[in-house]
XYZ file of C-alpha atoms in Angstrom:
280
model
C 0.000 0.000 0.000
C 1.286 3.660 -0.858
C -0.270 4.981 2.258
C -2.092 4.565 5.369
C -5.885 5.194 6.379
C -7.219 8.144 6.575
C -8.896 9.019 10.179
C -12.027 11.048 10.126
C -14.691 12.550 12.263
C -17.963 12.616 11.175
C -18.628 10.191 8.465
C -16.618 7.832 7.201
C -13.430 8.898 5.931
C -11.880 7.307 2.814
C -8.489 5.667 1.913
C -6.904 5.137 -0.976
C -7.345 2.366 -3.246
C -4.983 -0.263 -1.816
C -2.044 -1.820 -3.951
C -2.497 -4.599 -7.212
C -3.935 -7.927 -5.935
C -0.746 -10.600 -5.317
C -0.290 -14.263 -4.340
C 1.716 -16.034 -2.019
C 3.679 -18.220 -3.591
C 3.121 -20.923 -1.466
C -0.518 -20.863 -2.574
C 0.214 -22.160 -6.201
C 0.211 -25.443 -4.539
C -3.559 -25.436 -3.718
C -4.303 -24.718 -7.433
C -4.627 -28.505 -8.848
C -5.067 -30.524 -5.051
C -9.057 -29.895 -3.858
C -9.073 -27.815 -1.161
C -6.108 -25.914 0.050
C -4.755 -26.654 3.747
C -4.712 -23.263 5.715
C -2.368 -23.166 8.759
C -4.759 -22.581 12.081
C -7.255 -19.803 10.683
C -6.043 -16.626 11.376
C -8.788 -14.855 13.900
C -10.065 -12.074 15.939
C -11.460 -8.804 15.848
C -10.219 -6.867 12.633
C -10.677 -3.561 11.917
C -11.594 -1.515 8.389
C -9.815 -3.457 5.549
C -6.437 -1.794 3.862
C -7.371 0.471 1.080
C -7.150 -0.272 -2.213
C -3.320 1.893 -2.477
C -2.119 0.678 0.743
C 1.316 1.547 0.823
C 4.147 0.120 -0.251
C 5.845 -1.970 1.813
C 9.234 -3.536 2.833
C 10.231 -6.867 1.467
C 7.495 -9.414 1.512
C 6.951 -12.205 4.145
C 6.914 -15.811 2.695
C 3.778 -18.107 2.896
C 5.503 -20.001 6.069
C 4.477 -16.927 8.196
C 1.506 -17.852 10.458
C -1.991 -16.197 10.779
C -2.637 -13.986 13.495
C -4.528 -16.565 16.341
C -7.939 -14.971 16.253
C -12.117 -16.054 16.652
C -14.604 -17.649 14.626
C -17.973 -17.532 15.437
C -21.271 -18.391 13.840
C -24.336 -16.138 13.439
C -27.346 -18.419 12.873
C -30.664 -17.474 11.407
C -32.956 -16.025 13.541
C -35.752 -17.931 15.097
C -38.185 -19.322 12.370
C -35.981 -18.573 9.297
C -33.671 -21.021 7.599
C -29.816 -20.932 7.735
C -28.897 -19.744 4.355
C -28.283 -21.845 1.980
C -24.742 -22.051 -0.006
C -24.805 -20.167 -3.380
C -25.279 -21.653 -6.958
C -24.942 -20.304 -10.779
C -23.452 -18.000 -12.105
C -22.675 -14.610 -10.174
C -24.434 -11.724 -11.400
C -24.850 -8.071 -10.545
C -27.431 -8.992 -8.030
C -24.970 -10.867 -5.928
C -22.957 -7.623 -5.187
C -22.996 -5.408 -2.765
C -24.924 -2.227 -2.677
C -24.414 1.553 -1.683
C -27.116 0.752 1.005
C -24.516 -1.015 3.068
C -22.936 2.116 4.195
C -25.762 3.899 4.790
C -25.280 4.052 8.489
C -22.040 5.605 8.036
C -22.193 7.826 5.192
C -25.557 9.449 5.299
C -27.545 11.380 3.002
C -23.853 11.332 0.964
C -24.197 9.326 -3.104
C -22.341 6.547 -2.965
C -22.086 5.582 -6.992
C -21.748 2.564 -8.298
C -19.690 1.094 -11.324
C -19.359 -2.322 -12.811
C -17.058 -4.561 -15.150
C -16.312 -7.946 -15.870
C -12.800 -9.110 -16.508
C -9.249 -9.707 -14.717
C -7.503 -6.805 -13.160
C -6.181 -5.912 -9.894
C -8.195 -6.717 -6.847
C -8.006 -6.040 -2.976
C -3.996 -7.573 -2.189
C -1.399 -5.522 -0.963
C 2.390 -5.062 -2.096
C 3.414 -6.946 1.081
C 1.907 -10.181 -0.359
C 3.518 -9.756 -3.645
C 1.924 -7.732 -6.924
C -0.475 -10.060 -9.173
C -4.095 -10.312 -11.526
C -6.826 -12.080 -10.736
C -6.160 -14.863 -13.499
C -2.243 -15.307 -12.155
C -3.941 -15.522 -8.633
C -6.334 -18.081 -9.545
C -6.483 -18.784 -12.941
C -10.014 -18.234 -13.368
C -11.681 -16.978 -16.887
C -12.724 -13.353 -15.382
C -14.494 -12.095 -12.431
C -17.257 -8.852 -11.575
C -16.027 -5.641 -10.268
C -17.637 -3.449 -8.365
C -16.248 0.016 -7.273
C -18.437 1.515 -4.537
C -17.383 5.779 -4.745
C -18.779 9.070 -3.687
C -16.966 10.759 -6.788
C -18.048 10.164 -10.454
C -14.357 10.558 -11.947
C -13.270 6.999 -12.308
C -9.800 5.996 -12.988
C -9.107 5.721 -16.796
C -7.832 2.477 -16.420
C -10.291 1.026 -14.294
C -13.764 2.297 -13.680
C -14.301 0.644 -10.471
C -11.552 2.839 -9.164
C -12.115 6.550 -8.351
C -9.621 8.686 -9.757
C -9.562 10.206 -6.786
C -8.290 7.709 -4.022
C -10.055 9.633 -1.188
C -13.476 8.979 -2.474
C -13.231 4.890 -2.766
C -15.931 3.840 -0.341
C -15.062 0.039 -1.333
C -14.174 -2.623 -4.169
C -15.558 -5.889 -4.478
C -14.718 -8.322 -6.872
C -16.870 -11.965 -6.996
C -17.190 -15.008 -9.598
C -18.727 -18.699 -9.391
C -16.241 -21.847 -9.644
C -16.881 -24.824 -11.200
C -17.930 -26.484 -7.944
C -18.327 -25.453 -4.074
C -15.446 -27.693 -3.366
C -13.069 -25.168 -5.593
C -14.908 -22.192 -3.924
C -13.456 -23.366 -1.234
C -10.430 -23.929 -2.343
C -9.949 -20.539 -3.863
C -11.176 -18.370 -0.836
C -9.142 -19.967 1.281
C -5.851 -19.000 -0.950
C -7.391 -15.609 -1.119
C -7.274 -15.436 2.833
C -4.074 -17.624 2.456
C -2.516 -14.265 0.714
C -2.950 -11.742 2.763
C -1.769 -13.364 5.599
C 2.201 -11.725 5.159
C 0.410 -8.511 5.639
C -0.655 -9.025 9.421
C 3.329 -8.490 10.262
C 5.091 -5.502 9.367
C 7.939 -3.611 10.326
C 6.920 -0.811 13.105
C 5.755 1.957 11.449
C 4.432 0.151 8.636
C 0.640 -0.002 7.814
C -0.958 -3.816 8.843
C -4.032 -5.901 8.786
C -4.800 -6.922 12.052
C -5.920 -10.738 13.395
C -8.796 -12.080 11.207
C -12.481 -12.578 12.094
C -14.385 -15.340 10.839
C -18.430 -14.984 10.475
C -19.970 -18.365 9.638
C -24.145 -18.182 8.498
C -23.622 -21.817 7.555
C -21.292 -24.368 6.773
C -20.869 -23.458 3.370
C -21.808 -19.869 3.351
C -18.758 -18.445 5.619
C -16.533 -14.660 5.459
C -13.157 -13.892 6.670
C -12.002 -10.028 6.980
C -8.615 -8.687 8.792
C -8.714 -4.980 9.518
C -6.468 -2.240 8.556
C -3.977 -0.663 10.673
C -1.677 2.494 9.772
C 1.932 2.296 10.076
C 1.778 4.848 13.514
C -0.520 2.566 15.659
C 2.019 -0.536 14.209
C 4.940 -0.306 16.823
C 5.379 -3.650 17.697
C 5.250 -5.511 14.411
C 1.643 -6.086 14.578
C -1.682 -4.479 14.751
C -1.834 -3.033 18.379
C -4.332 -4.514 20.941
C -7.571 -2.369 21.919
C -7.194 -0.166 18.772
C -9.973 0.393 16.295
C -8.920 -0.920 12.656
C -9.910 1.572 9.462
C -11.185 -0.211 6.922
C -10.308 -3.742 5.855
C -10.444 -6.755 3.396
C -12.465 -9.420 3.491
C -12.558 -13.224 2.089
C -15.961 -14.730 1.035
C -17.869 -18.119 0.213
C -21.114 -19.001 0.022
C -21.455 -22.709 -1.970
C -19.705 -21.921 -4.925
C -19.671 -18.290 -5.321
C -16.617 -16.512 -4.020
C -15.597 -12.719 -3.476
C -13.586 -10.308 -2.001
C -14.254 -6.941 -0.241
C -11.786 -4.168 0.468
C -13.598 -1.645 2.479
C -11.503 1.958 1.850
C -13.849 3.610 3.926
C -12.602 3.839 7.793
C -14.929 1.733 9.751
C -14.637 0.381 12.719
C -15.045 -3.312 13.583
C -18.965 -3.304 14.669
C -19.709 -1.677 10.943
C -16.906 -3.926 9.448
C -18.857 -6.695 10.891
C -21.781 -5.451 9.547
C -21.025 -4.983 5.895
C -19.265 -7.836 5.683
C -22.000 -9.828 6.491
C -24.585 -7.726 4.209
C -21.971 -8.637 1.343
C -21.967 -12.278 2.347
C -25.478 -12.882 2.546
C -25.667 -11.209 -1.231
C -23.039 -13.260 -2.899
């Protein structure tokens, strides 16, 4: 990432588009074998996802480093209602999130909306290494979705405001041939980020990830976003709110990822993560 989050009073503030998507390289190795074998799940309360520019950072930390011990917890349906049931078909518009998810936080303020299918960058940070969707994960092409409260998009990617302060968030989602290989993809997704929850001090981090389960099959993980002056010890500090933050998502075999720019704490994280969840 090029820089940290923005703080803000008020309403949400904004950060900047975080860095080009990358993979671990350890996480080739999941791409032929079923699912993918995680170390133990990284956990915990995160905070607001790294912004799409997060900045740049030192040299990257192999695969071997471990996940951040955090918590897991289910959210059932309420009395009456069934637990949702996994995702099928192909992913469409419909399954993405909406401006309505940051309501709360953002007021009578437009958030705009704009779409494309294809490969491109998507919510990874330099720490993790610099790569596409398709080198990520091979996959044919994917839906974008840049969530902005400017209308000047970047000219290379319309789901990108040109203007890094007014990316609210950036979700990109696709179906896989089969839930198993949902599976296996979000968890090389989550697998990815994990170099990015240790930093040198003074460098931005994602904090321990937070796992929200609505079924077996229909399950988010999202780390929060630290900047580099709360990061003194290596890691995201204890007790501290997060700004923003990227998630991992699955439901049957739909899969996604949301980077929330905006700097939200970890009840609205928790909150819009779920919204997108229950969409895909």
């Amino acid at each position: 990432m090029d820089a940290g989050p923005t703080t803000g009073g008020g309403r949400a503030a904004i950060r900047y588009p975080s860095a080009v998507a990358a993979l671990v390289a350890a996480a080739a190795l999941g791409m032929v074998t079923g699912r993918f074998v995680l170390p133990p799940p990284p956990g915990a309360d995160a905070h607001p996802a790294a912004r799409s520019g997060a900045g740049v950072g030192e040299a990257s930390r192999g695969a071997s480093a471990l996940p951040t011990p955090g918590r897991s917890f289910s959210t059932p349906a309420s009395k009456g209602s069934a637990a949702p049931a996994g995702a099928t078909g192909p992913v469409t518009k419909a399954n993405l999130l909406e401006p309505t998810a940051f309501g709360t936080e953002f007021g009578s303020v437009p958030i705009h909306v704009t779409d494309r299918f294809g490969d491109g960058s998507y919510a990874n940070a330099a720490c993790a290494g610099e790569k596409t969707l398709t080198e990520t994960l091979g996959g044919p092409g994917a839906h974008f979705r840049g969530l902005m409260t400017g209308t000047r998009a970047d000219p290379d990617d319309p789901t990108l405001a040109a203007d890094g302060a007014d990316q609210v968030a950036r979700e990109v989602a696709a179906e896989a041939r089969s839930p198993s290989l949902a599976q296996n993809f979000a968890d090389r997704l989550l697998l990815e980020q994990v170099p990015c929850q240790e930093e040198t001090p003074g460098h931005w981090v994602y904090g321990k990830t937070t796992t929200l389960r609505l079924a077996p099959d229909v399950t988010a993980s999202w780390m929060g976003s630290y900047d580099g002056n709360l990061n003194t010890t290596g890691t995201a500090p204890e007790g501290k709110e997060p700004c923003g933050g990227v998630a991992v998502l699955r439901s049957g075999s739909h899969w996604g990822v949301l980077e929330v720019s905006a700097c939200l704490g970890t009840a609205a994280m928790n909150r819009v993560v779920r919204t997108a969840l229950s969409q895909l």
